[in-house]
Structure formats: C-alpha cells, structure tokens
mmCIF file of C-alpha atoms and ligand atoms in Angstrom:
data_model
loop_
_atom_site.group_PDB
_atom_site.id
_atom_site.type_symbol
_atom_site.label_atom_id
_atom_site.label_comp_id
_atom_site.label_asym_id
_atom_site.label_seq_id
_atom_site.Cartn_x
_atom_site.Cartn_y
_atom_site.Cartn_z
ATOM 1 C CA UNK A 1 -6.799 -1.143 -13.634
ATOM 2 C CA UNK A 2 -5.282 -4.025 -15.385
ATOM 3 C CA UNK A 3 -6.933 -7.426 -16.531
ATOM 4 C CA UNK A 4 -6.612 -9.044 -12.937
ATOM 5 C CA UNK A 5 -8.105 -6.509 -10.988
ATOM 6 C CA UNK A 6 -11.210 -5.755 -13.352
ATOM 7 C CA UNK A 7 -11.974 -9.940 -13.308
ATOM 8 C CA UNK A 8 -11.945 -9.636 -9.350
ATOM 9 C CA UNK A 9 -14.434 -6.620 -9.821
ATOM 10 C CA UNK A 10 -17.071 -8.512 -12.026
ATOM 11 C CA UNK A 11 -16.596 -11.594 -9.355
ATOM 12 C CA UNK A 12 -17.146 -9.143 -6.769
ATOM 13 C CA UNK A 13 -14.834 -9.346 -4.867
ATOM 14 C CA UNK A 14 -13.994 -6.526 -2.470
ATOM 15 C CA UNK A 15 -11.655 -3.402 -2.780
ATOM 16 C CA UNK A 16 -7.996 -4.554 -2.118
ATOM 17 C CA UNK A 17 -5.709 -2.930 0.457
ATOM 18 C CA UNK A 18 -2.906 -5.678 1.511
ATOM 19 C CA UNK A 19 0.463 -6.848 0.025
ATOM 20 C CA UNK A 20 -0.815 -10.277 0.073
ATOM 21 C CA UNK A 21 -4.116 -10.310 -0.668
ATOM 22 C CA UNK A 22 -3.537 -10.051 -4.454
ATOM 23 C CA UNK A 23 -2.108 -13.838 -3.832
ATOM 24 C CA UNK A 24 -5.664 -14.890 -2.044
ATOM 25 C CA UNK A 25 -7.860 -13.372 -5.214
ATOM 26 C CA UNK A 26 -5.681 -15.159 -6.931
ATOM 27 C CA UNK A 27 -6.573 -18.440 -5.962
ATOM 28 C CA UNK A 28 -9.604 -17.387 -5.989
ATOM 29 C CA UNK A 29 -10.020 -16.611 -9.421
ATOM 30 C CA UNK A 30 -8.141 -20.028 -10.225
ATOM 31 C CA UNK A 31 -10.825 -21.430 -7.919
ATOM 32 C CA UNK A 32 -13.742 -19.750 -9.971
ATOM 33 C CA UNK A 33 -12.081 -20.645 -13.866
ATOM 34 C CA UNK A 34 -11.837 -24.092 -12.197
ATOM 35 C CA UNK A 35 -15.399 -24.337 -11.213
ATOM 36 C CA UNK A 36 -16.374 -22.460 -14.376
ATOM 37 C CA UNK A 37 -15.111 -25.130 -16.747
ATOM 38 C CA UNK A 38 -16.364 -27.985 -14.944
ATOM 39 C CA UNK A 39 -19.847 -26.431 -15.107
ATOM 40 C CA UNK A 40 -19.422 -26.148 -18.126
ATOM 41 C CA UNK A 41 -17.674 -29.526 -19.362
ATOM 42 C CA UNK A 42 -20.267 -31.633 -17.158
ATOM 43 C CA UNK A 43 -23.677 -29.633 -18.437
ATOM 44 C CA UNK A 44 -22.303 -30.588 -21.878
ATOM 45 C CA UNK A 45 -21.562 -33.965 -20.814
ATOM 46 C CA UNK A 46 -25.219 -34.324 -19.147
ATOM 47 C CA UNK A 47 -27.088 -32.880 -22.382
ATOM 48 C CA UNK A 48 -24.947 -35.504 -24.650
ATOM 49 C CA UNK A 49 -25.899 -38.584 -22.055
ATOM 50 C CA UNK A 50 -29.802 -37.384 -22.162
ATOM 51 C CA UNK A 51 -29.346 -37.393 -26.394
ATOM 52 C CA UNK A 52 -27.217 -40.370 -27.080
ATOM 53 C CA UNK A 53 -28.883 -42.652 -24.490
ATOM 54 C CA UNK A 54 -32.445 -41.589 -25.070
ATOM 55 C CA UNK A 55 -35.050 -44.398 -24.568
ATOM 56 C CA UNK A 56 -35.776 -44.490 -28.232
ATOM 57 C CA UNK A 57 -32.650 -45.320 -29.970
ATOM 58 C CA UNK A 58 -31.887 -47.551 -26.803
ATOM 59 C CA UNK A 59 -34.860 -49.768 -25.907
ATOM 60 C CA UNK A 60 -32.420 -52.426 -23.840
ATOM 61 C CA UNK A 61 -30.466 -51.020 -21.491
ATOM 62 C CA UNK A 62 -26.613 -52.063 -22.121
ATOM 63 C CA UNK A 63 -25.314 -53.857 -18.760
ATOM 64 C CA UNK A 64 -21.645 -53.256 -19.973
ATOM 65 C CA UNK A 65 -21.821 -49.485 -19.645
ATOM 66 C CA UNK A 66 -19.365 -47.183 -20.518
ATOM 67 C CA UNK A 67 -16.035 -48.770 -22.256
ATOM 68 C CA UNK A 68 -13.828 -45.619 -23.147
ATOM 69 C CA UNK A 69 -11.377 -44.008 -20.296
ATOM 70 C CA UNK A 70 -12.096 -40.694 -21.136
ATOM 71 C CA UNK A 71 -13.945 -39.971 -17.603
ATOM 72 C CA UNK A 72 -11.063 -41.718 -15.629
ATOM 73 C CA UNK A 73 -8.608 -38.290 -17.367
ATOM 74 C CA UNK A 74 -11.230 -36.292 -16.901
ATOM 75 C CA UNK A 75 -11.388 -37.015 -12.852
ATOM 76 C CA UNK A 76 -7.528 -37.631 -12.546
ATOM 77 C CA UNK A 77 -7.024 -34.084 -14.786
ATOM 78 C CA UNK A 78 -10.101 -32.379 -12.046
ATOM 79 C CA UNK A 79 -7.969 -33.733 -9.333
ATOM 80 C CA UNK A 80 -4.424 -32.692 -10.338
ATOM 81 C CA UNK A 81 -5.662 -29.150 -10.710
ATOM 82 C CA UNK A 82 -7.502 -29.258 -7.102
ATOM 83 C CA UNK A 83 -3.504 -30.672 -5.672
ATOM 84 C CA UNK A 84 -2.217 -27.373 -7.667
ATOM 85 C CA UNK A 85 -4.207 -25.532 -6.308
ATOM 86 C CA UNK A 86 -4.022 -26.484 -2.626
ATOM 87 C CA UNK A 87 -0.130 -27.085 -2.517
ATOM 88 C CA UNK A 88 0.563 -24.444 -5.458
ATOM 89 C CA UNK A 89 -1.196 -21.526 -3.645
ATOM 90 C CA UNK A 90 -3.243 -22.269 -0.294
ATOM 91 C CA UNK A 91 -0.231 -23.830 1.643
ATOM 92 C CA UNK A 92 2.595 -21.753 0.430
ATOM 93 C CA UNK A 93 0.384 -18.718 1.620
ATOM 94 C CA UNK A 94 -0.858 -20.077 4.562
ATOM 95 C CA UNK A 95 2.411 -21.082 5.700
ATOM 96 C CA UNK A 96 3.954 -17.242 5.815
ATOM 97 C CA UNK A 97 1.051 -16.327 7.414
ATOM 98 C CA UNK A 98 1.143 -18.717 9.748
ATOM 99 C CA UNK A 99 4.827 -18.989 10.760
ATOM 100 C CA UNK A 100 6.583 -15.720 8.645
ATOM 101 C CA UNK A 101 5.869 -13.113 11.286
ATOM 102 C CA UNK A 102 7.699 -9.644 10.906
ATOM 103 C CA UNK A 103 10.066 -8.671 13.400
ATOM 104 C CA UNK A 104 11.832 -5.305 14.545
ATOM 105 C CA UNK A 105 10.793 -1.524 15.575
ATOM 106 C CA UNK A 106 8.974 -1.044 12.546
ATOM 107 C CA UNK A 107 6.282 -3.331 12.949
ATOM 108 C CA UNK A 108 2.817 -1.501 14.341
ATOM 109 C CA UNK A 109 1.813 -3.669 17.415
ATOM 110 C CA UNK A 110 -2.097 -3.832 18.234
ATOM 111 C CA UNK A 111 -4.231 -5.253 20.516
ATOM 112 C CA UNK A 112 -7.947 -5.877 19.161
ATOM 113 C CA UNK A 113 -10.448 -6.922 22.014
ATOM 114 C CA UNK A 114 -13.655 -8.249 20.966
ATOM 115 C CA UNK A 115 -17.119 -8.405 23.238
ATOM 116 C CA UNK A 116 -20.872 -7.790 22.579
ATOM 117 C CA UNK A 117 -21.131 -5.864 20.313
ATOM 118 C CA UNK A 118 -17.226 -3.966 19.571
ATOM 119 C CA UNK A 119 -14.029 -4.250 19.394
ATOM 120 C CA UNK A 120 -11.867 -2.205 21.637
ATOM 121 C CA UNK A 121 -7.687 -1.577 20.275
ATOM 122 C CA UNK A 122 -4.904 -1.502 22.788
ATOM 123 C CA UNK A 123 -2.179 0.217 21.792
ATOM 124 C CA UNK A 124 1.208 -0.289 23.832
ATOM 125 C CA UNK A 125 2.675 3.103 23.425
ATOM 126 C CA UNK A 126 6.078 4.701 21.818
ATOM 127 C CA UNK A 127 7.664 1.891 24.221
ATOM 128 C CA UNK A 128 6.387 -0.790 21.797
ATOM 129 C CA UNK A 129 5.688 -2.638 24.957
ATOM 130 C CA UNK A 130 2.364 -3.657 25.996
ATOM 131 C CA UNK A 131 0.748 -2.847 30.051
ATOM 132 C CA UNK A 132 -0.275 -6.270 32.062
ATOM 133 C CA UNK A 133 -3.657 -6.273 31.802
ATOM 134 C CA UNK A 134 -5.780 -8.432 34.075
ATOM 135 C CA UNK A 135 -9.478 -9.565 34.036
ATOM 136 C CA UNK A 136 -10.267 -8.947 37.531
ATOM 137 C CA UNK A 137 -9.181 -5.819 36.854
ATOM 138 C CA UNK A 138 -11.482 -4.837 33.988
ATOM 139 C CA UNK A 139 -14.518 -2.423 34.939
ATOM 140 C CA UNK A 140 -16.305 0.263 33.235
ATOM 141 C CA UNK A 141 -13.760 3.198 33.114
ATOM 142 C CA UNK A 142 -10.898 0.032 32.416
ATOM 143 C CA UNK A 143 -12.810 -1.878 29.944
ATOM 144 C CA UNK A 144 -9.571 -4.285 29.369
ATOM 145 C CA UNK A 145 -8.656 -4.752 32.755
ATOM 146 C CA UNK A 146 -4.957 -2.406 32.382
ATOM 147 C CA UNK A 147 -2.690 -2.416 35.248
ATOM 148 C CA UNK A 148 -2.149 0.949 36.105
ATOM 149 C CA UNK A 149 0.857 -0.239 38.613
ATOM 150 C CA UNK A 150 2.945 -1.336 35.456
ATOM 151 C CA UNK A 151 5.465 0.906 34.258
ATOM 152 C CA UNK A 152 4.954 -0.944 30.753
ATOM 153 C CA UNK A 153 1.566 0.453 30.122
ATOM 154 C CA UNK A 154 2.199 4.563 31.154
ATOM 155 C CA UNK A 155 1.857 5.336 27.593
ATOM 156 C CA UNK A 156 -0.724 2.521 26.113
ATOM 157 C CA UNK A 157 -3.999 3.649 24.890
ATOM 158 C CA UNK A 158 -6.949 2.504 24.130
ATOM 159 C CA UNK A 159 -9.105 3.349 20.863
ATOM 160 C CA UNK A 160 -11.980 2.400 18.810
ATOM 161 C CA UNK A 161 -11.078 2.043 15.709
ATOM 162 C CA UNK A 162 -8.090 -0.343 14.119
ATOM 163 C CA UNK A 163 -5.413 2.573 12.711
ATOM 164 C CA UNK A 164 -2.482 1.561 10.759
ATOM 165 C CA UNK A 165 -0.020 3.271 8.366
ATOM 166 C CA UNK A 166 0.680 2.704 4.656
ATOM 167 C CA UNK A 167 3.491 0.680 3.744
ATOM 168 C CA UNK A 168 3.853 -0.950 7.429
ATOM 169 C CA UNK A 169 3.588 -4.337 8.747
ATOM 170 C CA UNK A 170 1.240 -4.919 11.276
ATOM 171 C CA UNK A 171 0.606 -7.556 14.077
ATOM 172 C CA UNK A 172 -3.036 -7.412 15.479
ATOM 173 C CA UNK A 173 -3.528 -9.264 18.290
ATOM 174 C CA UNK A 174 -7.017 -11.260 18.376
ATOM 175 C CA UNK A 175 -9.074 -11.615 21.223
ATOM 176 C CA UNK A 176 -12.518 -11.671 23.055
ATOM 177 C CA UNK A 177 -13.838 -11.005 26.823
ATOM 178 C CA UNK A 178 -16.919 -13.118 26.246
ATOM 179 C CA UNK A 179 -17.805 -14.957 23.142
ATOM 180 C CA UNK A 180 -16.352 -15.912 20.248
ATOM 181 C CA UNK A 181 -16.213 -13.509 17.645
ATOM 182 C CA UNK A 182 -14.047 -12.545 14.524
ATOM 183 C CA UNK A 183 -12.229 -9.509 13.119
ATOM 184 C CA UNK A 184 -12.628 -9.499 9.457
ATOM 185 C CA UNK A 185 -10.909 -7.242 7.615
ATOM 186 C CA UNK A 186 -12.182 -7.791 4.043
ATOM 187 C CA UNK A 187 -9.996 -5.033 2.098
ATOM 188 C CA UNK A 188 -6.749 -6.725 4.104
ATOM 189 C CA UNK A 189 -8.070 -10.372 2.884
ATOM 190 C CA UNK A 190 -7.664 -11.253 6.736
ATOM 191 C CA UNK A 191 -9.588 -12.307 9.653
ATOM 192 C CA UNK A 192 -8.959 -13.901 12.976
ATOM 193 C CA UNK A 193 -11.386 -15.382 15.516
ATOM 194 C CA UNK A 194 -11.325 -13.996 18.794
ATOM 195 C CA UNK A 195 -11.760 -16.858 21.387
ATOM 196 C CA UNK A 196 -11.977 -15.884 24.994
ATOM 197 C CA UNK A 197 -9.256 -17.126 27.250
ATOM 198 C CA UNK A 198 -6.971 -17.265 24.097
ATOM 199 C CA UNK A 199 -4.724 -14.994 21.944
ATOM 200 C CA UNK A 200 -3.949 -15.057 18.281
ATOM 201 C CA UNK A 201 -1.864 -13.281 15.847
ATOM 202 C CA UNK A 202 -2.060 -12.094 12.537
ATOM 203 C CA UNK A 203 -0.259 -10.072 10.365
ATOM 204 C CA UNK A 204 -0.013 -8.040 7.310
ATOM 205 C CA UNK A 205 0.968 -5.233 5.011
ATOM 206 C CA UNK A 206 -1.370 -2.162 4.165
ATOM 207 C CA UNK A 207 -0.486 -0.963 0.934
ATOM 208 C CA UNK A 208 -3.403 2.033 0.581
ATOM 209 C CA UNK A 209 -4.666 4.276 2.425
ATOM 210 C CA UNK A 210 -8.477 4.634 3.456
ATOM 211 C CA UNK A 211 -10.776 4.098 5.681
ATOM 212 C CA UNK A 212 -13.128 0.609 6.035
ATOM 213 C CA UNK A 213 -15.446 -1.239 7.831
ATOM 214 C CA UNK A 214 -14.892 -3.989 10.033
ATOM 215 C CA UNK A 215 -17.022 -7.075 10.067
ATOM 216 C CA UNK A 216 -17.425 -9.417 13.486
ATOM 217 C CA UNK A 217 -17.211 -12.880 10.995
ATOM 218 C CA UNK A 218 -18.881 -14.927 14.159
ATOM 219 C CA UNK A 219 -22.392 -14.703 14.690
ATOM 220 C CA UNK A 220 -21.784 -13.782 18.408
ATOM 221 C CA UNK A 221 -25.636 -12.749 19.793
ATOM 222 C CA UNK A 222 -28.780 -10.486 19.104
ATOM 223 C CA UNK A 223 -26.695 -7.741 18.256
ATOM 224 C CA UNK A 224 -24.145 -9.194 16.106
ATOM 225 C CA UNK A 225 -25.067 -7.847 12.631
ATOM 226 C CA UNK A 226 -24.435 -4.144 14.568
ATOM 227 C CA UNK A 227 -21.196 -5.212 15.407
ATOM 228 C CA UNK A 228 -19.516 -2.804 12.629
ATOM 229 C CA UNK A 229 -15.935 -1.347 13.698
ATOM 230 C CA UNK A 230 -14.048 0.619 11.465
ATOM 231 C CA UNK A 231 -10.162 0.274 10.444
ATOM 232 C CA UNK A 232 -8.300 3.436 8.628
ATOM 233 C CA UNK A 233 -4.849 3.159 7.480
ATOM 234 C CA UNK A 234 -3.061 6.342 7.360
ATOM 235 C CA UNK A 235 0.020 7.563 5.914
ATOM 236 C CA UNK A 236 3.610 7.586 7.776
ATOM 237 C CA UNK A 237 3.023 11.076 8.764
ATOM 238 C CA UNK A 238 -0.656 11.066 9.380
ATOM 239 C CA UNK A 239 -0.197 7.626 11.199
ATOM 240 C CA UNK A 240 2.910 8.945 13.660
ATOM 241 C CA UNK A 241 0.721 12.273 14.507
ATOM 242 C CA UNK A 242 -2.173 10.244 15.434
ATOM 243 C CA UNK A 243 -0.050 7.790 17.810
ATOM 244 C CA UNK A 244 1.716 10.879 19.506
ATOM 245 C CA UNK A 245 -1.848 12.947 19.947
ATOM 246 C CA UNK A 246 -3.232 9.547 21.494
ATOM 247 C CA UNK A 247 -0.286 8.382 24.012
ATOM 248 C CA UNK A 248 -1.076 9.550 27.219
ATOM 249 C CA UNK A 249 1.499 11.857 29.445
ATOM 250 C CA UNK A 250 4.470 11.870 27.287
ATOM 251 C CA UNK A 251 7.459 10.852 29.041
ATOM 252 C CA UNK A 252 9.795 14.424 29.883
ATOM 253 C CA UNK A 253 12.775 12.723 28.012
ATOM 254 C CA UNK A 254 11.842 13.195 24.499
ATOM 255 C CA UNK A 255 14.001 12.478 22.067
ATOM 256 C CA UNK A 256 15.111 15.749 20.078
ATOM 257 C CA UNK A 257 14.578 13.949 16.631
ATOM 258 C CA UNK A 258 10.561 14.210 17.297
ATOM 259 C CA UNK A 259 10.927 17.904 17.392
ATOM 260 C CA UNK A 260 10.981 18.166 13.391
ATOM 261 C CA UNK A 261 8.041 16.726 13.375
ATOM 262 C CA UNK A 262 6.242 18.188 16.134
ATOM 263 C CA UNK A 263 6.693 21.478 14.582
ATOM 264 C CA UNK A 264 5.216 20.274 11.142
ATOM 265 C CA UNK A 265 2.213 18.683 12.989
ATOM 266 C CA UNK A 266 1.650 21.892 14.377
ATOM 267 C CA UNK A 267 1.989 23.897 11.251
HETATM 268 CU CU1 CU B 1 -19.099 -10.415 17.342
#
C-alpha cells in the first residue's frame, strides 16, 4: 500500500474500486490537511489572544485594535487554497463526469430502478439496446413496466444486483418509480439520485474486482435504512458468462466467435 492509500485508511475512508476515485480522496485529503492546519493555526492563535490580552497586563481596553496585516495574509492565503482547491480539483473532475461520457460497444449499459425499499437493474441485452418500457405497463410479474411487443427488449433482463466487469466503463442509468432515492456506490466514489419522472447518467471505471454493498443515499421512508443492494464487479470472463446465462431466449443466429467461449464456460 503506498503513503496515499494508508492516509485514506486512518481518515477512513472506504475501500477503493474506480479509476477516478483516487482523484476524489484526493481532494479529500487536501480538504482534511487544509482543515487540519487551520485548526491548528487558529487554536494557537486563540491561546496567544487569551495570554497577551489578559485583563491583567491590559486594564484599558485599546480602541485601536489590531495594527499588523498579518490576519489580512492569513485570510487571503485560506482563501487562495479554498480557489485551488475548487477550480484545481472539484471542477476539472466534475466536468468529465459530467460531460466526458464513454462511447462505443465496449461500454456496459445499465438500467438501475429505485422504489421502496430496492433497486431493480435492467439490462438491454447482447443488442446493447434497451426494450420501451412503460409505466402503465408495470405490474407485479413486470415490475418496470417492459414492453413485451418491442423487438428491442427480446433479450433484456432484469436483475437484482448492479454487475459489472473489471477494466470496463460503465453507464448506470438512475432512476425511481416513487420517491426520491440515491444509488451510492461508496467503493466507485459515485452516487446518483434517482428522481421519479426523470433519468440520469453516470459513469465510471471499475478497476477491482469484488463484491459491495449498495447504499440508498436518500432517506426515502420507514424502511430506508433496509434499503441495502449489492454491486459485484466481475472479471471479463466471469462478467460475459454471467450476461449470456442471464439473456433470455438467445437469438438462433449466434455468432460462431461465442462458441470458444461457450465451450470454456462449460468446461
Ligand atoms: Cu431509498
């Protein structure tokens, strides 16, 4: 473990399991050296006003007050570092999250539905392509309303748990069929509420595997604190034979390249 890593143990900070994340404990930890030193500098500062203007060796209060500028550096110094800080590391970050979305075949697509008390995961399928899904539709054998007339969503799935693979960008789709909630994924250093009658995206890069819990980050009712999912990312192979055992009624046109792999699955 190098020097990094062991601080963001002793600050407690969770078990890291996303490309970027190292980039939010960083600012973190420039956050908590930050905070640190001022604690620091102004407890000093407070013990020397309680000495140096003590009652005794001042019995008339000066109406003048303080003459030096060394404050004024002090606050301009506090407030350079906070600018750093925010413009240095919080908007370059947020920015790629925010607008930097990956692109292309490689990128696992997921749907994560949110109500009292769970999260449900659509998953579109070797198509890539996610089934209409409509809210009039939703009952208790179609919990997300799918369409079964659309062609897009033969092969979706549903699951409970969030499943990803090492080494592969991700897009998880945020959102909620009652209240608002939020999918927390602590290890990732990501979470996104889910707001009914809206959508949201959010992406990132798994770099271990393992297998964590999920956290609804929105106190959303009575049984909110039981509102514990689970997210495992597996490896490439792992990840591919778990998609393939899950899609429904694979197509008859399968491409021979999958055979390979079939046959080690089985093995
Ligand atoms: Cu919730």
């Amino acid at each position: 473990m190098n020097i990094l890593g062991l601080i963001n143990e002793l600050i407690g900070l969770p078990e890291l399991a996303s490309e970027h994340g190292s980039m939010v404990d960083h600012m973190l930890e420039m956050v908590h050296w930050l905070v640190a030193v001022l604690l620091i500098g102004w407890s000093i500062f407070f013990v020397y006003c309680l000495v140096r203007f003590r009652q005794k060796r001042n019995p008339k209060a000066s109406h003048a007050g303080v003459k030096g500028h060394a404050s004024t550096h002090v606050e301009v110094a506090v407030v350079a570092i906070e600018a750093i800080l925010l413009l240095g590391f919080a908007f370059p970050l947020w920015a790629v999250r925010s607008a930097e979305f990956p692109t292309g075949p490689d990128v696992i697509k997921v749907k994560a539905v949110g109500e009292q008390f769970k999260w449900t995961m659509h998953y579109p399928g070797p198509d890539g392509t996610f089934g209409m899904t409509k809210p009039e539709l939703i009952s208790g054998d179609n919990p997300l309303g799918r369409d079964p007339e659309d062609p897009n969503g033969k092969d979706d799935f549903l699951y409970t748990e969030l499943v990803l693979a090492k080494d592969r960008e991700c897009i998880v789709t945020v959102s909620s069929k009652d209240v608002i909630h939020n999918l927390a994924l602590h290890p990732m250093r990501m979470a996104q509420d889910a707001i009914p009658g809206s959508i949201a995206d959010m992406w990132f890069k798994p770099i271990k595997t393992g297998r964590w819990e999920t956290v609804c980050g929105q106190l959303c009712g009575a049984g909110h604190s039981g509102m514990v999912g689970y997210m495992e990312v597996k490896t490439q192979k792992d990840f591919d034979a778990w998609y393939k055992e899950n899609t429904p009624s694979p197509s008859p046109e399968k491409s021979s390249a999958d055979s390979s792999d079939e046959e080690k699955a089985k093995s």
